Amino acid sequence: MSTQAPSRPAGGDIKISCRNIWKIYGREPDSFFTARNGEVEAPDSLHARIIESGHIGAACNVSFDVEVGEIFVIMGLSGSGKSTMVRCISRLVEPTAGQVIMDGGDLLEVSEKELIEIRRHKMGMVFQNFGLLPHQTVLENVAFPLKVQAVPKEEREKRALGVIELVGLQGREMSFPRELSGGQQQRVGIARSLAVEPEIWFLDEPFSALDPLIRRQMQNEFLRLQRLLHKTIVFITHDFLEALRLADRIAIMKDGWIEQIGTPSDVVMNPATDYVAEFTQDVPRVKVITAGDIAEPVAEGLDPGASVSPVTTLEELMPRLAGRDEGLAVVDDSGRIMGRVTPHTVVSALATAEAQAET
Ligand SMILES: Nc1ncnc2c1ncn2[C@@H]1O[C@H](COP(=O)(O)OP(=O)(O)O)[C@@H](O)[C@H]1O
Ligand SMILES: [Mg+2]
């Protein structure tokens, strides 16, 4: 239950760090801790005491780091503690214990006033139920967070129009939410959350209320926006395939605990618990394993002109390798050659993955 995989990403700057966060609901949640960080016993025995006394552990000893510019997905079934975690990070709910470090400072130490400023200027939030103001137009809804910041009308409308165009809603500025489809309403929600140019973008099941086809479009849209904007993102979903599609890294939660943290291919290829393995069982490996995962090192002789990005999935890679026995160079964003993929490496990786899946 308490398998705490390494919470630290491979490299790069950390934007937010959650350290041993507990959120306990019930009569006397504070009674389990001597002070806010005064954890006095092993997490598992503390948890047993919490449950025995009729309290709910909505988040239990949760630790992870979110790197600048990454899409960090928290995935879990309903009631697993995802919304609790995202609310703890933004302090919309007060953690019972633990620390939230943002840009090096403890967010739980700042005053209510500073906190409001941080939320207004640094955080953008998107919710499952859109949360739009029904009697305001698209333009007014999107400009609203800027109005709260007291940005002058002309300036805020200019900025709002910019993000409305970014999400593809130009022409609908004067519409009211009820005149829009679910997908369009969520585009308004996304535009509004981006209007303040947040440093951290929280999305709590933003596409869960949408039809599968629209959901797919919105996922693509979201990835397109992230390629443009490079935000630091905490994205919540209960949909494992959505998590695999969108995540740089995934944290899988169950009953308030983190089961595993890893890249999509880590999680699928090396599930840390039986629970994670159940999710991964039916996932087609070709959609998960990437060129970067299987690149074999080569000394020289690669044609950097014939290259693929390390995030290319095997599904995307296979047609490009047809008739290319010499393979393709795997070249990362900075132009570094990571190695080579060939039809042979792909087939052998898939065979290995299938063999693992059967055991
Ligand atoms: N205000 C609250 N009071 C009591 N229990 C709560 C409260 N909010 C959430 N919970 C409980 O905490 C657990 C986690 O809830 P939540 O974070 O909303 O899960 P998720 O977003 O993964 O569906 C659930 O058992 C839920 O019933
Ligand atoms: Mg939720």
PDB file of C-alpha atoms in Angstrom, residues 132-311:
ATOM      1  CA  LEU A 132     -18.395  29.447 -15.793  1.00  0.00           C
ATOM      2  CA  LEU A 133     -20.452  32.491 -14.855  1.00  0.00           C
ATOM      3  CA  PRO A 134     -23.777  31.838 -16.637  1.00  0.00           C
ATOM      4  CA  HIS A 135     -24.822  35.476 -17.101  1.00  0.00           C
ATOM      5  CA  GLN A 136     -21.505  36.635 -18.499  1.00  0.00           C
ATOM      6  CA  THR A 137     -20.272  36.342 -22.056  1.00  0.00           C
ATOM      7  CA  VAL A 138     -17.286  34.262 -23.106  1.00  0.00           C
ATOM      8  CA  LEU A 139     -15.201  37.427 -23.180  1.00  0.00           C
ATOM      9  CA  GLU A 140     -16.315  38.482 -19.679  1.00  0.00           C
ATOM     10  CA  ASN A 141     -15.758  34.990 -18.300  1.00  0.00           C
ATOM     11  CA  VAL A 142     -12.243  34.805 -19.680  1.00  0.00           C
ATOM     12  CA  ALA A 143     -11.395  38.345 -18.580  1.00  0.00           C
ATOM     13  CA  PHE A 144     -12.815  37.745 -15.100  1.00  0.00           C
ATOM     14  CA  PRO A 145      -9.587  36.696 -13.333  1.00  0.00           C
ATOM     15  CA  LEU A 146      -7.918  39.803 -14.759  1.00  0.00           C
ATOM     16  CA  LYS A 147     -10.773  41.943 -13.470  1.00  0.00           C
ATOM     17  CA  VAL A 148     -10.146  40.435 -10.044  1.00  0.00           C
ATOM     18  CA  GLN A 149      -6.505  41.489 -10.453  1.00  0.00           C
ATOM     19  CA  ALA A 150      -7.784  45.026 -11.265  1.00  0.00           C
ATOM     20  CA  VAL A 151      -6.293  45.010 -14.750  1.00  0.00           C
ATOM     21  CA  PRO A 152      -7.863  47.955 -16.680  1.00  0.00           C
ATOM     22  CA  LYS A 153     -10.759  47.032 -18.979  1.00  0.00           C
ATOM     23  CA  GLU A 154      -9.067  47.657 -22.306  1.00  0.00           C
ATOM     24  CA  GLU A 155      -5.966  45.721 -21.318  1.00  0.00           C
ATOM     25  CA  ARG A 156      -7.874  42.768 -19.882  1.00  0.00           C
ATOM     26  CA  GLU A 157     -10.121  42.480 -22.940  1.00  0.00           C
ATOM     27  CA  LYS A 158      -7.099  42.522 -25.190  1.00  0.00           C
ATOM     28  CA  ARG A 159      -5.478  39.736 -23.210  1.00  0.00           C
ATOM     29  CA  ALA A 160      -8.745  37.793 -23.023  1.00  0.00           C
ATOM     30  CA  LEU A 161      -9.158  38.000 -26.801  1.00  0.00           C
ATOM     31  CA  GLY A 162      -5.649  36.621 -27.171  1.00  0.00           C
ATOM     32  CA  VAL A 163      -6.347  33.483 -25.128  1.00  0.00           C
ATOM     33  CA  ILE A 164      -9.797  33.048 -26.690  1.00  0.00           C
ATOM     34  CA  GLU A 165      -8.072  32.852 -30.045  1.00  0.00           C
ATOM     35  CA  LEU A 166      -5.459  30.498 -28.599  1.00  0.00           C
ATOM     36  CA  VAL A 167      -8.162  27.971 -27.661  1.00  0.00           C
ATOM     37  CA  GLY A 168      -9.942  28.354 -31.015  1.00  0.00           C
ATOM     38  CA  LEU A 169     -13.050  30.240 -29.886  1.00  0.00           C
ATOM     39  CA  GLN A 170     -12.651  33.401 -31.918  1.00  0.00           C
ATOM     40  CA  GLY A 171     -16.067  34.553 -33.121  1.00  0.00           C
ATOM     41  CA  ARG A 172     -17.784  33.299 -29.948  1.00  0.00           C
ATOM     42  CA  GLU A 173     -16.659  36.145 -27.666  1.00  0.00           C
ATOM     43  CA  MET A 174     -20.186  37.486 -27.191  1.00  0.00           C
ATOM     44  CA  SER A 175     -21.861  34.088 -26.666  1.00  0.00           C
ATOM     45  CA  PHE A 176     -23.161  32.985 -23.281  1.00  0.00           C
ATOM     46  CA  PRO A 177     -22.068  29.631 -21.786  1.00  0.00           C
ATOM     47  CA  ARG A 178     -25.506  28.028 -22.369  1.00  0.00           C
ATOM     48  CA  GLU A 179     -25.118  28.702 -26.105  1.00  0.00           C
ATOM     49  CA  LEU A 180     -21.972  26.579 -26.274  1.00  0.00           C
ATOM     50  CA  SER A 181     -21.353  22.825 -26.415  1.00  0.00           C
ATOM     51  CA  GLY A 182     -19.612  21.080 -23.523  1.00  0.00           C
ATOM     52  CA  GLY A 183     -16.310  21.049 -25.371  1.00  0.00           C
ATOM     53  CA  GLN A 184     -16.607  24.755 -26.169  1.00  0.00           C
ATOM     54  CA  GLN A 185     -17.507  25.564 -22.572  1.00  0.00           C
ATOM     55  CA  GLN A 186     -14.403  23.781 -21.386  1.00  0.00           C
ATOM     56  CA  ARG A 187     -12.348  25.763 -23.909  1.00  0.00           C
ATOM     57  CA  VAL A 188     -13.680  28.869 -22.157  1.00  0.00           C
ATOM     58  CA  GLY A 189     -12.638  27.333 -18.827  1.00  0.00           C
ATOM     59  CA  ILE A 190      -9.175  26.677 -20.238  1.00  0.00           C
ATOM     60  CA  ALA A 191      -8.882  30.180 -21.722  1.00  0.00           C
ATOM     61  CA  ARG A 192      -9.956  31.718 -18.417  1.00  0.00           C
ATOM     62  CA  SER A 193      -7.372  29.716 -16.495  1.00  0.00           C
ATOM     63  CA  LEU A 194      -4.665  30.834 -18.928  1.00  0.00           C
ATOM     64  CA  ALA A 195      -5.639  34.511 -18.932  1.00  0.00           C
ATOM     65  CA  VAL A 196      -3.450  35.306 -15.934  1.00  0.00           C
ATOM     66  CA  GLU A 197      -0.478  33.508 -17.512  1.00  0.00           C
ATOM     67  CA  PRO A 198      -0.186  31.130 -14.556  1.00  0.00           C
ATOM     68  CA  GLU A 199       3.104  29.553 -13.582  1.00  0.00           C
ATOM     69  CA  ILE A 200       1.291  26.423 -12.479  1.00  0.00           C
ATOM     70  CA  TRP A 201      -1.706  25.041 -14.222  1.00  0.00           C
ATOM     71  CA  PHE A 202      -4.062  22.719 -12.324  1.00  0.00           C
ATOM     72  CA  LEU A 203      -6.644  20.743 -14.250  1.00  0.00           C
ATOM     73  CA  ASP A 204      -9.003  18.541 -12.197  1.00  0.00           C
ATOM     74  CA  GLU A 205     -10.656  16.022 -14.552  1.00  0.00           C
ATOM     75  CA  PRO A 206     -11.167  18.730 -17.185  1.00  0.00           C
ATOM     76  CA  PHE A 207     -12.385  16.350 -19.890  1.00  0.00           C
ATOM     77  CA  SER A 208     -14.289  13.791 -17.817  1.00  0.00           C
ATOM     78  CA  ALA A 209     -17.700  15.308 -18.564  1.00  0.00           C
ATOM     79  CA  LEU A 210     -17.151  15.237 -22.340  1.00  0.00           C
ATOM     80  CA  ASP A 211     -18.054  12.599 -24.944  1.00  0.00           C
ATOM     81  CA  PRO A 212     -15.175  10.290 -25.930  1.00  0.00           C
ATOM     82  CA  LEU A 213     -14.621  11.849 -29.339  1.00  0.00           C
ATOM     83  CA  ILE A 214     -14.632  15.411 -28.003  1.00  0.00           C
ATOM     84  CA  ARG A 215     -12.449  14.297 -25.139  1.00  0.00           C
ATOM     85  CA  ARG A 216      -9.882  13.013 -27.605  1.00  0.00           C
ATOM     86  CA  GLN A 217      -9.932  16.333 -29.503  1.00  0.00           C
ATOM     87  CA  MET A 218      -9.513  18.250 -26.267  1.00  0.00           C
ATOM     88  CA  GLN A 219      -6.548  16.076 -25.275  1.00  0.00           C
ATOM     89  CA  ASN A 220      -4.870  16.884 -28.579  1.00  0.00           C
ATOM     90  CA  GLU A 221      -5.706  20.548 -28.097  1.00  0.00           C
ATOM     91  CA  PHE A 222      -4.242  20.450 -24.608  1.00  0.00           C
ATOM     92  CA  LEU A 223      -0.998  18.888 -25.880  1.00  0.00           C
ATOM     93  CA  ARG A 224      -0.823  21.524 -28.617  1.00  0.00           C
ATOM     94  CA  LEU A 225      -1.224  24.308 -26.045  1.00  0.00           C
ATOM     95  CA  GLN A 226       1.455  22.795 -23.840  1.00  0.00           C
ATOM     96  CA  ARG A 227       3.911  22.648 -26.751  1.00  0.00           C
ATOM     97  CA  LEU A 228       3.343  26.382 -27.153  1.00  0.00           C
ATOM     98  CA  LEU A 229       3.211  27.407 -23.510  1.00  0.00           C
ATOM     99  CA  HIS A 230       5.506  25.016 -21.582  1.00  0.00           C
ATOM    100  CA  LYS A 231       3.512  25.345 -18.373  1.00  0.00           C
ATOM    101  CA  THR A 232       4.122  23.389 -15.203  1.00  0.00           C
ATOM    102  CA  ILE A 233       1.010  21.236 -15.013  1.00  0.00           C
ATOM    103  CA  VAL A 234      -0.766  19.070 -12.476  1.00  0.00           C
ATOM    104  CA  PHE A 235      -3.448  17.190 -14.375  1.00  0.00           C
ATOM    105  CA  ILE A 236      -5.991  14.949 -12.652  1.00  0.00           C
ATOM    106  CA  THR A 237      -7.827  12.095 -14.316  1.00  0.00           C
ATOM    107  CA  HIS A 238      -9.515   8.795 -13.458  1.00  0.00           C
ATOM    108  CA  ASP A 239      -8.838   7.542 -16.998  1.00  0.00           C
ATOM    109  CA  PHE A 240      -5.637   5.512 -17.243  1.00  0.00           C
ATOM    110  CA  LEU A 241      -5.339   5.841 -21.033  1.00  0.00           C
ATOM    111  CA  GLU A 242      -5.781   9.601 -20.778  1.00  0.00           C
ATOM    112  CA  ALA A 243      -2.991   9.635 -18.194  1.00  0.00           C
ATOM    113  CA  LEU A 244      -0.731   7.632 -20.504  1.00  0.00           C
ATOM    114  CA  ARG A 245      -1.433   9.925 -23.425  1.00  0.00           C
ATOM    115  CA  LEU A 246      -0.816  13.192 -21.651  1.00  0.00           C
ATOM    116  CA  ALA A 247       1.691  12.579 -18.891  1.00  0.00           C
ATOM    117  CA  ASP A 248       5.376  13.157 -18.662  1.00  0.00           C
ATOM    118  CA  ARG A 249       5.020  11.356 -15.344  1.00  0.00           C
ATOM    119  CA  ILE A 250       2.068   9.735 -13.610  1.00  0.00           C
ATOM    120  CA  ALA A 251       1.326   9.325  -9.919  1.00  0.00           C
ATOM    121  CA  ILE A 252      -1.168   6.530  -9.338  1.00  0.00           C
ATOM    122  CA  MET A 253      -3.279   6.942  -6.195  1.00  0.00           C
ATOM    123  CA  LYS A 254      -5.390   4.447  -4.294  1.00  0.00           C
ATOM    124  CA  ASP A 255      -7.270   5.145  -1.049  1.00  0.00           C
ATOM    125  CA  GLY A 256      -5.210   8.263  -0.386  1.00  0.00           C
ATOM    126  CA  TRP A 257      -1.848   6.581  -0.986  1.00  0.00           C
ATOM    127  CA  ILE A 258       0.540   6.849  -3.885  1.00  0.00           C
ATOM    128  CA  GLU A 259       0.992   3.429  -5.430  1.00  0.00           C
ATOM    129  CA  GLN A 260       3.610   4.401  -7.991  1.00  0.00           C
ATOM    130  CA  ILE A 261       5.180   7.412  -9.661  1.00  0.00           C
ATOM    131  CA  GLY A 262       6.812   7.044 -13.044  1.00  0.00           C
ATOM    132  CA  THR A 263       6.788   7.778 -16.739  1.00  0.00           C
ATOM    133  CA  PRO A 264       3.984   6.148 -18.729  1.00  0.00           C
ATOM    134  CA  SER A 265       6.321   3.433 -19.913  1.00  0.00           C
ATOM    135  CA  ASP A 266       7.740   2.864 -16.372  1.00  0.00           C
ATOM    136  CA  VAL A 267       4.277   2.346 -15.040  1.00  0.00           C
ATOM    137  CA  VAL A 268       3.217  -0.011 -17.807  1.00  0.00           C
ATOM    138  CA  MET A 269       6.449  -1.974 -18.081  1.00  0.00           C
ATOM    139  CA  ASN A 270       7.324  -2.104 -14.378  1.00  0.00           C
ATOM    140  CA  PRO A 271       4.162  -1.799 -12.295  1.00  0.00           C
ATOM    141  CA  ALA A 272       5.170  -1.418  -8.658  1.00  0.00           C
ATOM    142  CA  THR A 273       2.082  -3.082  -7.174  1.00  0.00           C
ATOM    143  CA  ASP A 274      -0.593  -5.576  -8.180  1.00  0.00           C
ATOM    144  CA  TYR A 275      -3.043  -2.697  -8.231  1.00  0.00           C
ATOM    145  CA  VAL A 276      -1.038  -0.819 -10.855  1.00  0.00           C
ATOM    146  CA  ALA A 277      -0.518  -4.026 -12.816  1.00  0.00           C
ATOM    147  CA  GLU A 278      -4.285  -4.415 -13.128  1.00  0.00           C
ATOM    148  CA  PHE A 279      -4.559  -1.063 -14.864  1.00  0.00           C
ATOM    149  CA  THR A 280      -1.713  -1.819 -17.168  1.00  0.00           C
ATOM    150  CA  GLN A 281      -2.804  -5.309 -18.191  1.00  0.00           C
ATOM    151  CA  ASP A 282      -4.910  -4.310 -21.150  1.00  0.00           C
ATOM    152  CA  VAL A 283      -2.802  -1.433 -22.417  1.00  0.00           C
ATOM    153  CA  PRO A 284      -1.364  -2.052 -25.874  1.00  0.00           C
ATOM    154  CA  ARG A 285       2.406  -1.843 -25.487  1.00  0.00           C
ATOM    155  CA  VAL A 286       2.848  -0.148 -28.854  1.00  0.00           C
ATOM    156  CA  LYS A 287       1.047   2.912 -27.497  1.00  0.00           C
ATOM    157  CA  VAL A 288       3.325   3.219 -24.513  1.00  0.00           C
ATOM    158  CA  ILE A 289       6.882   2.212 -25.280  1.00  0.00           C
ATOM    159  CA  THR A 290       8.786   5.017 -26.957  1.00  0.00           C
ATOM    160  CA  ALA A 291      11.822   5.325 -29.202  1.00  0.00           C
ATOM    161  CA  GLY A 292      13.703   6.822 -26.236  1.00  0.00           C
ATOM    162  CA  ASP A 293      12.973   3.727 -24.137  1.00  0.00           C
ATOM    163  CA  ILE A 294      14.492   1.310 -26.621  1.00  0.00           C
ATOM    164  CA  ALA A 295      17.192   3.344 -28.377  1.00  0.00           C
ATOM    165  CA  GLU A 296      20.391   1.329 -28.560  1.00  0.00           C
ATOM    166  CA  PRO A 297      23.634   3.212 -28.137  1.00  0.00           C
ATOM    167  CA  VAL A 298      25.777   3.570 -31.249  1.00  0.00           C
ATOM    168  CA  ALA A 299      29.167   5.134 -31.574  1.00  0.00           C
ATOM    169  CA  GLU A 300      28.830   6.773 -34.965  1.00  0.00           C
ATOM    170  CA  GLY A 301      27.583   6.398 -38.492  1.00  0.00           C
ATOM    171  CA  LEU A 302      24.051   7.658 -37.883  1.00  0.00           C
ATOM    172  CA  ASP A 303      22.413   9.972 -40.342  1.00  0.00           C
ATOM    173  CA  PRO A 304      21.012  12.730 -38.103  1.00  0.00           C
ATOM    174  CA  GLY A 305      18.816  13.788 -41.000  1.00  0.00           C
ATOM    175  CA  ALA A 306      16.810  10.578 -40.633  1.00  0.00           C
ATOM    176  CA  SER A 307      15.743  10.955 -37.032  1.00  0.00           C
ATOM    177  CA  VAL A 308      12.838  10.582 -34.635  1.00  0.00           C
ATOM    178  CA  SER A 309      12.089  12.222 -31.321  1.00  0.00           C
ATOM    179  CA  PRO A 310      12.521  10.060 -28.192  1.00  0.00           C
ATOM    180  CA  VAL A 311       8.815  10.441 -27.313  1.00  0.00           C
TER     181      VAL A 311
END
